[in-house]
GROMACS .gro file of C-alpha atoms in nm:
model
  312
    1MET     CA    1  -1.146   4.421   0.978
    2PRO     CA    2  -1.460   4.227   1.088
    3VAL     CA    3  -1.480   4.021   0.766
    4SER     CA    4  -1.181   3.899   0.566
    5ASP     CA    5  -1.163   3.925   0.186
    6ASN     CA    6  -1.211   3.549   0.155
    7GLN     CA    7  -1.514   3.556   0.383
    8ARG     CA    8  -1.657   3.850   0.190
    9ALA     CA    9  -1.628   3.653  -0.136
   10GLU     CA   10  -1.794   3.350   0.023
   11ILE     CA   11  -2.078   3.564   0.159
   12ALA     CA   12  -2.133   3.726  -0.181
   13ALA     CA   13  -2.156   3.380  -0.340
   14GLN     CA   14  -2.402   3.262  -0.076
   15ARG     CA   15  -2.622   3.569  -0.109
   16GLY     CA   16  -2.610   3.548  -0.487
   17ALA     CA   17  -2.742   3.191  -0.497
   18SER     CA   18  -3.114   3.113  -0.498
   19ARG     CA   19  -3.274   2.773  -0.444
   20PRO     CA   20  -3.639   2.669  -0.478
   21THR     CA   21  -3.782   2.511  -0.162
   22ARG     CA   22  -4.109   2.381  -0.021
   23ARG     CA   23  -4.002   2.474   0.330
   24ALA     CA   24  -4.143   2.778   0.508
   25THR     CA   25  -3.929   3.086   0.455
   26VAL     CA   26  -3.947   3.432   0.610
   27GLU     CA   27  -3.890   3.721   0.370
   28ALA     CA   28  -3.768   3.965   0.636
   29LEU     CA   29  -3.505   3.717   0.754
   30GLU     CA   30  -3.407   3.620   0.400
   31GLU     CA   31  -3.315   3.986   0.345
   32ILE     CA   32  -3.024   3.957   0.590
   33LEU     CA   33  -2.938   3.589   0.541
   34TYR     CA   34  -2.557   3.536   0.539
   35GLU     CA   35  -2.501   3.912   0.581
   36PRO     CA   36  -2.250   4.002   0.859
   37LEU     CA   37  -2.415   4.239   1.106
   38PRO     CA   38  -2.137   4.439   1.279
   39VAL     CA   39  -2.099   4.419   1.657
   40LEU     CA   40  -1.836   4.596   1.873
   41ASP     CA   41  -1.514   4.700   1.696
   42HIS     CA   42  -1.423   4.386   1.497
   43GLY     CA   43  -1.709   4.145   1.562
   44PHE     CA   44  -2.015   4.038   1.369
   45LEU     CA   45  -2.317   3.809   1.380
   46ARG     CA   46  -2.475   3.658   1.071
   47VAL     CA   47  -2.765   3.420   1.019
   48VAL     CA   48  -2.656   3.120   0.813
   49ASP     CA   49  -2.966   2.900   0.843
   50TYR     CA   50  -3.305   2.873   1.011
   51MET     CA   51  -3.595   2.631   1.039
   52GLY     CA   52  -3.957   2.720   1.103
   53ASP     CA   53  -4.151   3.040   1.166
   54ASP     CA   54  -4.443   3.159   1.379
   55ALA     CA   55  -4.669   2.914   1.196
   56ALA     CA   56  -4.440   2.625   1.299
   57VAL     CA   57  -4.497   2.714   1.665
   58VAL     CA   58  -4.872   2.711   1.611
   59GLN     CA   59  -4.855   2.391   1.408
   60ALA     CA   60  -4.664   2.212   1.683
   61ALA     CA   61  -4.907   2.333   1.950
   62ARG     CA   62  -5.212   2.216   1.753
   63VAL     CA   63  -5.033   1.911   1.607
   64SER     CA   64  -5.183   1.999   1.270
   65TYR     CA   65  -5.068   1.895   0.923
   66GLY     CA   66  -4.998   2.239   0.782
   67THR     CA   67  -5.062   2.607   0.834
   68GLY     CA   68  -5.432   2.527   0.870
   69THR     CA   69  -5.730   2.753   0.832
   70LYS     CA   70  -5.703   2.949   1.154
   71LYS     CA   71  -5.693   3.325   1.125
   72VAL     CA   72  -5.369   3.513   1.182
   73GLN     CA   73  -5.520   3.679   1.489
   74GLU     CA   74  -5.605   3.340   1.639
   75ASP     CA   75  -5.249   3.220   1.574
   76ARG     CA   76  -5.115   3.533   1.744
   77GLY     CA   77  -5.343   3.470   2.042
   78LEU     CA   78  -5.224   3.110   2.073
   79ILE     CA   79  -4.857   3.213   2.062
   80ARG     CA   80  -4.921   3.469   2.334
   81TYR     CA   81  -5.102   3.208   2.543
   82LEU     CA   82  -4.817   2.959   2.503
   83LEU     CA   83  -4.551   3.210   2.607
   84ARG     CA   84  -4.760   3.355   2.888
   85HIS     CA   85  -4.820   3.011   3.041
   86ARG     CA   86  -4.466   2.885   2.970
   87HIS     CA   87  -4.568   2.607   2.732
   88THR     CA   88  -4.220   2.592   2.586
   89THR     CA   89  -4.212   2.280   2.367
   90PRO     CA   90  -4.378   2.435   2.057
   91PHE     CA   91  -4.104   2.702   2.049
   92GLU     CA   92  -3.841   2.429   2.039
   93MET     CA   93  -3.966   2.336   1.690
   94CYS     CA   94  -3.793   2.644   1.540
   95GLU     CA   95  -3.415   2.664   1.513
   96LEU     CA   96  -3.159   2.929   1.421
   97LYS     CA   97  -2.793   2.891   1.323
   98VAL     CA   98  -2.563   3.191   1.342
   99HIS     CA   99  -2.195   3.254   1.271
  100VAL     CA  100  -2.050   3.485   1.536
  101LYS     CA  101  -1.716   3.662   1.570
  102LEU     CA  102  -1.670   3.772   1.930
  103PRO     CA  103  -1.405   3.842   2.195
  104ILE     CA  104  -1.297   3.534   2.389
  105PHE     CA  105  -1.419   3.674   2.722
  106VAL     CA  106  -1.765   3.728   2.569
  107ALA     CA  107  -1.758   3.373   2.431
  108ARG     CA  108  -1.687   3.240   2.781
  109GLN     CA  109  -1.998   3.419   2.914
  110TRP     CA  110  -2.204   3.303   2.616
  111ILE     CA  111  -2.104   2.937   2.651
  112ARG     CA  112  -2.258   2.932   2.998
  113HIS     CA  113  -2.587   2.878   2.812
  114ARG     CA  114  -2.547   2.504   2.764
  115THR     CA  115  -2.857   2.463   2.549
  116ALA     CA  116  -2.713   2.506   2.199
  117ASN     CA  117  -2.481   2.330   1.956
  118VAL     CA  118  -2.146   2.508   1.920
  119ASN     CA  119  -1.842   2.463   1.699
  120GLU     CA  120  -1.559   2.710   1.761
  121TYR     CA  121  -1.264   2.816   1.547
  122SER     CA  122  -0.961   2.618   1.661
  123GLY     CA  123  -0.629   2.778   1.746
  124ARG     CA  124  -0.477   2.428   1.731
  125TYR     CA  125  -0.517   2.414   1.354
  126SER     CA  126  -0.510   2.778   1.244
  127ILE     CA  127  -0.320   3.094   1.330
  128LEU     CA  128  -0.544   3.338   1.512
  129ASP     CA  129  -0.597   3.685   1.367
  130ARG     CA  130  -0.436   3.998   1.509
  131GLU     CA  131  -0.773   4.135   1.618
  132PHE     CA  132  -0.861   4.226   1.972
  133TYR     CA  133  -1.136   4.420   2.143
  134VAL     CA  134  -1.074   4.755   2.308
  135PRO     CA  135  -1.375   4.931   2.466
  136ALA     CA  136  -1.494   5.259   2.320
  137PRO     CA  137  -1.425   5.550   2.562
  138GLU     CA  138  -1.791   5.563   2.671
  139HIS     CA  139  -1.772   5.199   2.785
  140LEU     CA  140  -1.445   5.232   2.976
  141ALA     CA  141  -1.579   5.247   3.331
  142ALA     CA  142  -1.471   5.196   3.690
  143GLN     CA  143  -1.595   4.913   3.913
  144SER     CA  144  -1.944   4.976   4.049
  145ALA     CA  145  -1.957   5.043   4.421
  146ALA     CA  146  -2.304   4.888   4.446
  147ASN     CA  147  -2.267   4.588   4.214
  148ARG     CA  148  -1.975   4.347   4.241
  149GLN     CA  149  -2.009   4.241   3.877
  150GLY     CA  150  -2.100   4.573   3.718
  151ARG     CA  151  -1.956   4.903   3.604
  152GLY     CA  152  -1.979   5.243   3.763
  153ASP     CA  153  -1.882   5.586   3.637
  154VAL     CA  154  -1.698   5.625   3.306
  155LEU     CA  155  -1.326   5.689   3.338
  156GLU     CA  156  -1.205   6.022   3.210
  157GLY     CA  157  -0.888   6.215   3.138
  158ALA     CA  158  -0.541   6.074   3.196
  159GLU     CA  159  -0.665   5.761   3.373
  160ALA     CA  160  -0.886   5.667   3.076
  161ALA     CA  161  -0.604   5.733   2.829
  162GLU     CA  162  -0.365   5.519   3.033
  163ALA     CA  163  -0.615   5.231   3.056
  164LEU     CA  164  -0.671   5.232   2.679
  165ALA     CA  165  -0.297   5.249   2.613
  166ILE     CA  166  -0.234   4.950   2.842
  167LEU     CA  167  -0.513   4.743   2.683
  168LYS     CA  168  -0.388   4.813   2.331
  169GLY     CA  169  -0.020   4.783   2.416
  170ASP     CA  170  -0.053   4.454   2.604
  171ALA     CA  171  -0.260   4.301   2.322
  172GLU     CA  172  -0.011   4.409   2.053
  173THR     CA  173   0.283   4.279   2.257
  174ALA     CA  174   0.105   3.950   2.326
  175TYR     CA  175   0.043   3.899   1.953
  176ASP     CA  176   0.404   3.986   1.870
  177HIS     CA  177   0.514   3.719   2.118
  178TYR     CA  178   0.256   3.477   1.976
  179GLU     CA  179   0.410   3.517   1.630
  180ARG     CA  180   0.757   3.479   1.780
  181LEU     CA  181   0.657   3.158   1.955
  182LEU     CA  182   0.502   3.022   1.635
  183ASN     CA  183   0.788   3.152   1.421
  184ALA     CA  184   0.512   3.248   1.179
  185ARG     CA  185   0.327   3.562   1.081
  186GLU     CA  186  -0.048   3.611   1.074
  187ASP     CA  187  -0.053   3.507   0.705
  188GLY     CA  188   0.139   3.187   0.782
  189SER     CA  189   0.473   3.295   0.635
  190VAL     CA  190   0.791   3.201   0.824
  191LEU     CA  191   0.925   3.466   1.058
  192GLU     CA  192   1.285   3.345   1.085
  193GLU     CA  193   1.442   3.069   0.876
  194GLY     CA  194   1.616   2.797   1.079
  195ARG     CA  195   1.386   2.820   1.383
  196THR     CA  196   1.130   2.549   1.451
  197GLY     CA  197   0.867   2.745   1.642
  198LEU     CA  198   0.623   2.630   1.907
  199ALA     CA  199   0.311   2.426   1.830
  200ARG     CA  200  -0.003   2.634   1.767
  201GLU     CA  201  -0.190   2.462   2.047
  202LEU     CA  202   0.075   2.587   2.293
  203ALA     CA  203   0.155   2.929   2.147
  204ARG     CA  204  -0.209   3.041   2.173
  205MET     CA  205  -0.201   3.025   2.554
  206ASN     CA  206  -0.014   3.356   2.556
  207LEU     CA  207  -0.305   3.555   2.408
  208PRO     CA  208  -0.539   3.751   2.637
  209VAL     CA  209  -0.917   3.706   2.639
  210ASN     CA  210  -0.990   4.026   2.447
  211PHE     CA  211  -0.874   3.856   2.125
  212TYR     CA  212  -1.146   3.749   1.883
  213THR     CA  213  -1.267   3.397   1.821
  214GLN     CA  214  -1.544   3.270   1.593
  215TRP     CA  215  -1.805   2.999   1.617
  216TYR     CA  216  -2.122   2.856   1.471
  217TRP     CA  217  -2.405   2.851   1.725
  218LYS     CA  218  -2.731   2.662   1.666
  219VAL     CA  219  -3.018   2.700   1.910
  220ASP     CA  220  -3.393   2.641   1.924
  221LEU     CA  221  -3.627   2.935   1.969
  222HIS     CA  222  -3.721   2.854   2.328
  223ASN     CA  223  -3.361   2.853   2.445
  224LEU     CA  224  -3.280   3.156   2.231
  225LEU     CA  225  -3.553   3.354   2.407
  226HIS     CA  226  -3.413   3.245   2.744
  227PHE     CA  227  -3.068   3.362   2.634
  228LEU     CA  228  -3.213   3.699   2.530
  229SER     CA  229  -3.410   3.740   2.852
  230LEU     CA  230  -3.077   3.738   3.038
  231ARG     CA  231  -2.826   3.885   2.793
  232ALA     CA  232  -3.040   4.159   2.637
  233ASP     CA  233  -3.130   4.279   2.986
  234ALA     CA  234  -2.997   4.616   3.102
  235HIS     CA  235  -2.803   4.441   3.381
  236ALA     CA  236  -2.603   4.224   3.139
  237GLN     CA  237  -2.245   4.317   3.055
  238TYR     CA  238  -2.242   4.565   2.768
  239GLU     CA  239  -2.029   4.355   2.533
  240ILE     CA  240  -2.253   4.047   2.535
  241ARG     CA  241  -2.560   4.271   2.538
  242ALA     CA  242  -2.443   4.423   2.211
  243TYR     CA  243  -2.466   4.078   2.048
  244ALA     CA  244  -2.798   4.005   2.217
  245GLU     CA  245  -2.948   4.325   2.077
  246VAL     CA  246  -2.853   4.218   1.724
  247LEU     CA  247  -3.013   3.880   1.793
  248LEU     CA  248  -3.327   4.057   1.914
  249ASP     CA  249  -3.364   4.217   1.572
  250VAL     CA  250  -3.307   3.878   1.407
  251VAL     CA  251  -3.590   3.728   1.616
  252ARG     CA  252  -3.815   4.025   1.535
  253ARG     CA  253  -3.762   3.959   1.163
  254TRP     CA  254  -3.793   3.582   1.193
  255VAL     CA  255  -4.094   3.528   1.422
  256PRO     CA  256  -4.268   3.864   1.471
  257ALA     CA  257  -4.567   3.729   1.666
  258THR     CA  258  -4.338   3.541   1.905
  259PHE     CA  259  -4.115   3.846   1.938
  260GLU     CA  260  -4.416   4.064   2.027
  261ALA     CA  261  -4.525   3.817   2.296
  262PHE     CA  262  -4.168   3.796   2.429
  263GLU     CA  263  -4.153   4.176   2.459
  264ASP     CA  264  -4.488   4.193   2.636
  265TYR     CA  265  -4.453   3.904   2.877
  266VAL     CA  266  -4.079   3.858   2.930
  267SER     CA  267  -3.848   4.149   2.848
  268GLY     CA  268  -4.115   4.411   2.916
  269GLY     CA  269  -4.295   4.221   3.190
  270ALA     CA  270  -4.212   4.143   3.551
  271GLN     CA  271  -4.226   3.842   3.780
  272LEU     CA  272  -4.336   3.896   4.139
  273SER     CA  273  -4.264   3.681   4.441
  274ARG     CA  274  -4.546   3.573   4.673
  275GLN     CA  275  -4.448   3.850   4.915
  276GLY     CA  276  -4.422   4.103   4.633
  277LEU     CA  277  -4.769   4.017   4.506
  278GLU     CA  278  -4.911   4.054   4.855
  279ILE     CA  279  -4.752   4.400   4.885
  280VAL     CA  280  -4.910   4.505   4.554
  281ARG     CA  281  -5.249   4.390   4.682
  282ARG     CA  282  -5.202   4.590   5.001
  283LEU     CA  283  -5.097   4.900   4.808
  284LEU     CA  284  -5.399   4.867   4.578
  285ALA     CA  285  -5.619   4.849   4.887
  286GLY     CA  286  -5.481   5.188   4.994
  287GLU     CA  287  -5.260   5.057   5.272
  288THR     CA  288  -4.926   5.223   5.345
  289VAL     CA  289  -4.649   4.965   5.326
  290GLU     CA  290  -4.288   5.031   5.433
  291GLN     CA  291  -3.985   4.813   5.373
  292PRO     CA  292  -3.909   4.717   5.737
  293ALA     CA  293  -4.252   4.553   5.775
  294SER     CA  294  -4.278   4.422   5.420
  295GLY     CA  295  -4.096   4.093   5.464
  296LEU     CA  296  -3.858   4.188   5.181
  297SER     CA  297  -3.488   4.261   5.206
  298PRO     CA  298  -3.385   4.620   5.125
  299ARG     CA  299  -3.260   4.509   4.782
  300GLU     CA  300  -3.580   4.317   4.703
  301TRP     CA  301  -3.782   4.618   4.816
  302ARG     CA  302  -3.589   4.855   4.589
  303GLU     CA  303  -3.634   4.617   4.295
  304LEU     CA  304  -4.008   4.588   4.356
  305MET     CA  305  -4.050   4.963   4.388
  306ALA     CA  306  -3.853   5.015   4.066
  307THR     CA  307  -4.080   4.764   3.890
  308LEU     CA  308  -4.386   4.952   4.015
  309GLY     CA  309  -4.239   5.288   3.920
  310ARG     CA  310  -4.239   5.409   4.280
  311GLU     CA  311  -3.964   5.558   4.488
  312GLY     CA  312  -3.807   5.310   4.731
   0.00000   0.00000   0.00000
């Protein structure tokens, strides 16, 4: 169950409250504020707070006192200019805080982005839930032969069934042993009277990384866009990409002009090396260019040709 009964009651109370404010608010983001957005089998992401909007980016860039008298189209043009020319500071004036429930192995990838404030649920103080991630059959794949950190063809038949059974069985057994070590059940009740049980900070070491953890993650818009440029990319691992795609929709609601510029110049754009740009110039001039004489490695050549929509 992604959200516990207690959490559901807290969320209902939060969404039921209304407070007057002089701060800028964004109606499209207010619609989903506090609401858990499901991710994977037991995970979620929910926005718990935010500061600023597209106008805050513009305000910081112009160092003006308020929203000013500039037209919306001019503000959009400025945001596009800032993103296109990598003037990042104005985007740091907006911040987002989210509550995320995610598998531990996804959290360890996520925490590599050291540009946010994070506070994680502690297994030293609380008993962890019996919730673990198991891939859906369509995401249960073999190792890629071409990419050392990617997936290849989807497993099928008996091999897929065995892999799922092992993943589920090992996780269930690990949690049974976790409770045995604690001498406590998931709800905190005593498992066996007369036994002391191991400390929580030690018992947790027995759990595999597909178990779920939770944290609060606060990040400014510039660093959030950098996170999304990497983790919402098609080459990112599916599980973290699933969270990134939910965050993409949050950004679209929150700062639509910034999101549009991000799509045009970052996620939908391409960066060329000096050699790559020279090859494009030569191709535009009608010259035939082949990989061996291009100055690019075979992999760089394939990537450039894919960017240009040409066969390598």
